[in-house]
């Protein structure tokens, strides 16, 4: 047994003991077997899929960094893509840096928001190679310039040392699929046309950015599976949401699958914009599908919109439907399946079972049998609010999981408004009181509808993480309100939205729509905090273990006041065998939480917010944690272009005093206050001396 394996076993032994006191009585024998399996499963250094593994568990068996030493993390390196210096500010203002690097072929490989692929030295962050697909800066993509990651595949049929034996695949903002040699960054000449395929969208676009690819492909059994992202609310006759499977060697189209059954339905896409998962052994790929277009009026698509708003399992090699489970019927709330389906093996209380866990924007966790798609625990059809807009045909019921509680609150009352001392919140009261608010699934209306959780609430594209040793699921969740208002088609042509309000024509529908984040005039959400939380769930017991607030308002509040109210969280987390959960937020810190208690243990300052999924890897005997820190233009954060990695301080190093004081939430405010106090004191002393001299 090498030292790394030994350290993992020792760390896992500690973790095995810990659930008895902190998580309750977990069955110890299965836990021990799972721990040993993880410890000896292979090198604890790989992060070779976007979600850590094919199933997106975001679990790492690395245990070098622990709750006992996490405060000894130091910045190892920082890499900048060059976008900030080389691209116009107006273009950078339309970016989201959401990439998660892969550790493959002795390199960290990731993509920039403009689909430039870079390979970095894992220990120094120095660039090894770069590929630029020359994505136009004039696209105006509907979902901003974004690339969440790349996919890696090794061709076992190719000879050792052959060109493109190991490949990196990426979808682009201008609808191409690109294959590169993972060692050199050179396009794979035998894939498509000199390494790329232009997607045949099948319809004329309203503008070049109406259709794009934002999430990493998945590769399984020699097939590259690619989804798409589409402007949801431009028109009814939107481009189709076809999912495509390409031959990983030649680029030949192997199959295509349209999630929306169009029989009797007049609508565009039900696409797959979020990351997908795959199970090589079963030969299945799992798709989280979206609502059909447009989002907020569906009178031209009667019925339940199969297989929209669903978890869909396809046979990887043929694209044939294996099963489908619909989580929202006839969606008029933009409640897409927003996150990668998590493939896990869980203890259900009746033995171990392979499952698919699907988080949702509403905060639900649907746990499905991986072979059949049937719910592992009962899912009830419950009556939901009715009384829709003219021409609408709502579903009378919606599916509700009964065993695992929702991760977020699903009902908002005016008593939950965020009120300031003495003055209250008059601007929020004026905004929210007139709205229709009948709870979850209140339909959109011309009156205006309060949608809570919001369309980006609950769990977003960052997905969940699952610790197979302790059988605990972790997810970031957002708590915020959207105000949705339908505008009759007759008024839409000359309608002028208020500042800060999104307006979409939904051409072909009876109504246009407006959407706005419910925010007070001082720039804070109208609902009371926390606005972002890390939630830990015991699936077997069906209970929430803890909720921890994630993030502060430091980067938005006057003077850098760091109120711990949380920030909306679209990004996900990584959980480690060392007993830690790492996450970014919309303030400029990477954070570490104790996986057992939820206590926040450490913050590492970033140049701008890291609104991306972190990852961790072992390089030359040291564990690193890395995150893309480039901000998020839709959220209004500062924009950057950095990737930052942390590791434990070496014997000759130590965290600086600055990093332990100023580079902590509230540190800049306290530092500024202390400096101001010193200045005031010096002025007072100077004034006193002047008066003393004058009297003399």
mmCIF file of N, CA, C and O in Angstrom, residues 358-366 382 399-411 440-441 452-453 458-459 473 475 477-479 533 535-537 539 542-547:
data_model
loop_
_atom_site.group_PDB
_atom_site.id
_atom_site.type_symbol
_atom_site.label_atom_id
_atom_site.label_comp_id
_atom_site.label_asym_id
_atom_site.label_seq_id
_atom_site.Cartn_x
_atom_site.Cartn_y
_atom_site.Cartn_z
ATOM 1 N N UNK A 358 -32.217 13.451 -9.400
ATOM 2 C CA UNK A 358 -32.414 14.664 -10.192
ATOM 3 C C UNK A 358 -32.861 15.826 -9.312
ATOM 4 O O UNK A 358 -33.984 15.871 -8.839
ATOM 5 N N UNK A 359 -31.963 16.818 -9.087
ATOM 6 C CA UNK A 359 -32.379 18.039 -8.380
ATOM 7 C C UNK A 359 -33.153 18.949 -9.335
ATOM 8 O O UNK A 359 -32.970 18.906 -10.553
ATOM 9 N N UNK A 360 -34.001 19.801 -8.784
ATOM 10 C CA UNK A 360 -34.817 20.688 -9.610
ATOM 11 C C UNK A 360 -34.761 22.123 -9.102
ATOM 12 O O UNK A 360 -34.324 22.402 -7.985
ATOM 13 N N UNK A 361 -35.263 23.023 -9.947
ATOM 14 C CA UNK A 361 -35.333 24.429 -9.573
ATOM 15 C C UNK A 361 -36.289 24.666 -8.416
ATOM 16 O O UNK A 361 -36.142 25.648 -7.674
ATOM 17 N N UNK A 362 -37.293 23.796 -8.279
ATOM 18 C CA UNK A 362 -38.239 23.946 -7.168
ATOM 19 C C UNK A 362 -37.639 23.472 -5.851
ATOM 20 O O UNK A 362 -38.252 23.626 -4.800
ATOM 21 N N UNK A 363 -36.451 22.853 -5.909
ATOM 22 C CA UNK A 363 -35.813 22.325 -4.715
ATOM 23 C C UNK A 363 -36.143 20.877 -4.444
ATOM 24 O O UNK A 363 -35.768 20.335 -3.400
ATOM 25 N N UNK A 364 -36.827 20.198 -5.362
ATOM 26 C CA UNK A 364 -37.125 18.784 -5.195
ATOM 27 C C UNK A 364 -35.895 17.929 -5.507
ATOM 28 O O UNK A 364 -35.013 18.331 -6.280
ATOM 29 N N UNK A 365 -35.873 16.734 -4.912
ATOM 30 C CA UNK A 365 -34.933 15.685 -5.287
ATOM 31 C C UNK A 365 -35.755 14.464 -5.693
ATOM 32 O O UNK A 365 -36.406 13.836 -4.857
ATOM 33 N N UNK A 366 -35.747 14.153 -6.984
ATOM 34 C CA UNK A 366 -36.390 12.937 -7.465
ATOM 35 C C UNK A 366 -35.341 11.832 -7.512
ATOM 36 O O UNK A 366 -34.276 12.007 -8.127
ATOM 37 N N UNK A 382 -50.272 15.833 -6.875
ATOM 38 C CA UNK A 382 -51.065 16.706 -6.003
ATOM 39 C C UNK A 382 -51.682 17.836 -6.813
ATOM 40 O O UNK A 382 -51.078 18.344 -7.764
ATOM 41 N N UNK A 399 -46.162 16.382 -9.885
ATOM 42 C CA UNK A 399 -45.515 15.354 -9.056
ATOM 43 C C UNK A 399 -44.792 15.966 -7.851
ATOM 44 O O UNK A 399 -44.054 16.941 -7.995
ATOM 45 N N UNK A 400 -44.994 15.359 -6.681
ATOM 46 C CA UNK A 400 -44.328 15.786 -5.453
ATOM 47 C C UNK A 400 -43.652 14.571 -4.812
ATOM 48 O O UNK A 400 -44.322 13.599 -4.456
ATOM 49 N N UNK A 401 -42.319 14.590 -4.635
ATOM 50 C CA UNK A 401 -41.665 13.515 -3.880
ATOM 51 C C UNK A 401 -42.146 13.531 -2.439
ATOM 52 O O UNK A 401 -42.361 14.595 -1.847
ATOM 53 N N UNK A 402 -42.310 12.362 -1.851
ATOM 54 C CA UNK A 402 -42.854 12.281 -0.491
ATOM 55 C C UNK A 402 -41.819 11.922 0.559
ATOM 56 O O UNK A 402 -42.030 12.175 1.743
ATOM 57 N N UNK A 403 -40.693 11.332 0.155
ATOM 58 C CA UNK A 403 -39.731 10.837 1.138
ATOM 59 C C UNK A 403 -38.663 11.876 1.461
ATOM 60 O O UNK A 403 -38.372 12.124 2.642
ATOM 61 N N UNK A 404 -38.068 12.469 0.451
ATOM 62 C CA UNK A 404 -36.993 13.434 0.659
ATOM 63 C C UNK A 404 -37.589 14.842 0.655
ATOM 64 O O UNK A 404 -38.257 15.232 -0.296
ATOM 65 N N UNK A 405 -37.372 15.622 1.712
ATOM 66 C CA UNK A 405 -37.968 16.964 1.769
ATOM 67 C C UNK A 405 -37.344 17.905 0.748
ATOM 68 O O UNK A 405 -36.220 17.703 0.291
ATOM 69 N N UNK A 406 -38.092 18.940 0.395
ATOM 70 C CA UNK A 406 -37.583 19.948 -0.533
ATOM 71 C C UNK A 406 -36.394 20.676 0.089
ATOM 72 O O UNK A 406 -36.351 20.917 1.302
ATOM 73 N N UNK A 407 -35.430 21.043 -0.767
ATOM 74 C CA UNK A 407 -34.225 21.708 -0.282
ATOM 75 C C UNK A 407 -34.461 23.177 0.039
ATOM 76 O O UNK A 407 -33.663 23.785 0.755
ATOM 77 N N UNK A 408 -35.509 23.766 -0.518
ATOM 78 C CA UNK A 408 -35.801 25.183 -0.285
ATOM 79 C C UNK A 408 -37.268 25.334 0.081
ATOM 80 O O UNK A 408 -38.089 24.462 -0.187
ATOM 81 N N UNK A 409 -37.591 26.477 0.669
ATOM 82 C CA UNK A 409 -38.986 26.806 0.925
ATOM 83 C C UNK A 409 -39.703 26.987 -0.409
ATOM 84 O O UNK A 409 -39.130 27.514 -1.369
ATOM 85 N N UNK A 410 -40.950 26.580 -0.477
ATOM 86 C CA UNK A 410 -41.710 26.668 -1.724
ATOM 87 C C UNK A 410 -42.941 27.558 -1.594
ATOM 88 O O UNK A 410 -43.784 27.574 -2.485
ATOM 89 N N UNK A 411 -43.012 28.306 -0.523
ATOM 90 C CA UNK A 411 -44.139 29.224 -0.337
ATOM 91 C C UNK A 411 -43.622 30.515 0.278
ATOM 92 O O UNK A 411 -42.806 30.499 1.199
ATOM 93 N N UNK A 440 -46.623 27.337 -4.774
ATOM 94 C CA UNK A 440 -45.908 26.683 -5.856
ATOM 95 C C UNK A 440 -46.846 26.369 -7.016
ATOM 96 O O UNK A 440 -47.956 25.877 -6.804
ATOM 97 N N UNK A 441 -46.387 26.660 -8.214
ATOM 98 C CA UNK A 441 -47.122 26.434 -9.465
ATOM 99 C C UNK A 441 -48.287 27.407 -9.665
ATOM 100 O O UNK A 441 -49.231 27.110 -10.390
ATOM 101 N N UNK A 452 -42.031 31.648 -6.753
ATOM 102 C CA UNK A 452 -41.082 31.309 -5.701
ATOM 103 C C UNK A 452 -41.138 29.800 -5.460
ATOM 104 O O UNK A 452 -42.216 29.272 -5.173
ATOM 105 N N UNK A 453 -40.001 29.104 -5.636
ATOM 106 C CA UNK A 453 -38.690 29.598 -6.016
ATOM 107 C C UNK A 453 -38.681 30.186 -7.434
ATOM 108 O O UNK A 453 -39.489 29.808 -8.281
ATOM 109 N N UNK A 458 -33.816 27.175 -6.325
ATOM 110 C CA UNK A 458 -33.540 25.783 -5.987
ATOM 111 C C UNK A 458 -32.127 25.430 -6.396
ATOM 112 O O UNK A 458 -31.174 26.163 -6.143
ATOM 113 N N UNK A 459 -31.975 24.276 -7.061
ATOM 114 C CA UNK A 459 -30.666 23.834 -7.546
ATOM 115 C C UNK A 459 -30.557 24.189 -9.018
ATOM 116 O O UNK A 459 -31.493 23.975 -9.790
ATOM 117 N N UNK A 473 -25.996 13.524 0.423
ATOM 118 C CA UNK A 473 -26.014 14.383 -0.753
ATOM 119 C C UNK A 473 -25.888 15.836 -0.323
ATOM 120 O O UNK A 473 -26.497 16.256 0.663
ATOM 121 N N UNK A 475 -25.908 19.947 -1.857
ATOM 122 C CA UNK A 475 -26.267 20.793 -2.996
ATOM 123 C C UNK A 475 -26.359 22.243 -2.545
ATOM 124 O O UNK A 475 -26.807 22.533 -1.432
ATOM 125 N N UNK A 477 -28.298 25.728 -2.987
ATOM 126 C CA UNK A 477 -29.668 26.081 -3.348
ATOM 127 C C UNK A 477 -29.884 27.575 -3.149
ATOM 128 O O UNK A 477 -29.331 28.173 -2.219
ATOM 129 N N UNK A 478 -30.692 28.157 -4.038
ATOM 130 C CA UNK A 478 -30.981 29.593 -3.997
ATOM 131 C C UNK A 478 -32.409 29.839 -3.550
ATOM 132 O O UNK A 478 -33.325 29.076 -3.872
ATOM 133 N N UNK A 479 -32.583 30.941 -2.824
ATOM 134 C CA UNK A 479 -33.905 31.370 -2.362
ATOM 135 C C UNK A 479 -34.143 32.796 -2.846
ATOM 136 O O UNK A 479 -33.533 33.738 -2.321
ATOM 137 N N UNK A 533 -27.792 28.725 0.171
ATOM 138 C CA UNK A 533 -27.459 27.789 1.236
ATOM 139 C C UNK A 533 -26.828 26.519 0.675
ATOM 140 O O UNK A 533 -27.190 26.061 -0.420
ATOM 141 N N UNK A 535 -26.954 22.695 1.415
ATOM 142 C CA UNK A 535 -27.891 21.808 2.098
ATOM 143 C C UNK A 535 -27.356 20.384 2.041
ATOM 144 O O UNK A 535 -26.939 19.909 0.977
ATOM 145 N N UNK A 536 -27.345 19.704 3.180
ATOM 146 C CA UNK A 536 -26.926 18.302 3.257
ATOM 147 C C UNK A 536 -28.149 17.443 3.551
ATOM 148 O O UNK A 536 -28.958 17.770 4.424
ATOM 149 N N UNK A 537 -28.276 16.321 2.813
ATOM 150 C CA UNK A 537 -29.471 15.495 2.898
ATOM 151 C C UNK A 537 -29.091 14.039 3.127
ATOM 152 O O UNK A 537 -28.243 13.492 2.407
ATOM 153 N N UNK A 539 -30.431 10.780 2.359
ATOM 154 C CA UNK A 539 -31.474 10.263 1.473
ATOM 155 C C UNK A 539 -32.233 9.104 2.107
ATOM 156 O O UNK A 539 -33.458 9.011 1.993
ATOM 157 N N UNK A 542 -34.429 10.409 4.690
ATOM 158 C CA UNK A 542 -35.352 11.412 4.181
ATOM 159 C C UNK A 542 -35.398 12.646 5.052
ATOM 160 O O UNK A 542 -36.465 13.152 5.382
ATOM 161 N N UNK A 543 -34.215 13.162 5.411
ATOM 162 C CA UNK A 543 -34.192 14.351 6.263
ATOM 163 C C UNK A 543 -33.022 15.252 5.916
ATOM 164 O O UNK A 543 -31.987 14.798 5.401
ATOM 165 N N UNK A 544 -33.216 16.534 6.181
ATOM 166 C CA UNK A 544 -32.158 17.529 6.011
ATOM 167 C C UNK A 544 -31.245 17.461 7.228
ATOM 168 O O UNK A 544 -31.710 17.539 8.368
ATOM 169 N N UNK A 545 -29.947 17.311 6.981
ATOM 170 C CA UNK A 545 -28.980 17.233 8.081
ATOM 171 C C UNK A 545 -28.534 18.617 8.536
ATOM 172 O O UNK A 545 -28.382 18.863 9.728
ATOM 173 N N UNK A 546 -28.292 19.500 7.584
ATOM 174 C CA UNK A 546 -27.955 20.874 7.957
ATOM 175 C C UNK A 546 -28.168 21.789 6.765
ATOM 176 O O UNK A 546 -28.238 21.357 5.618
ATOM 177 N N UNK A 547 -28.287 23.064 7.079
ATOM 178 C CA UNK A 547 -28.292 24.146 6.091
ATOM 179 C C UNK A 547 -27.243 25.158 6.521
ATOM 180 O O UNK A 547 -27.237 25.585 7.676
#
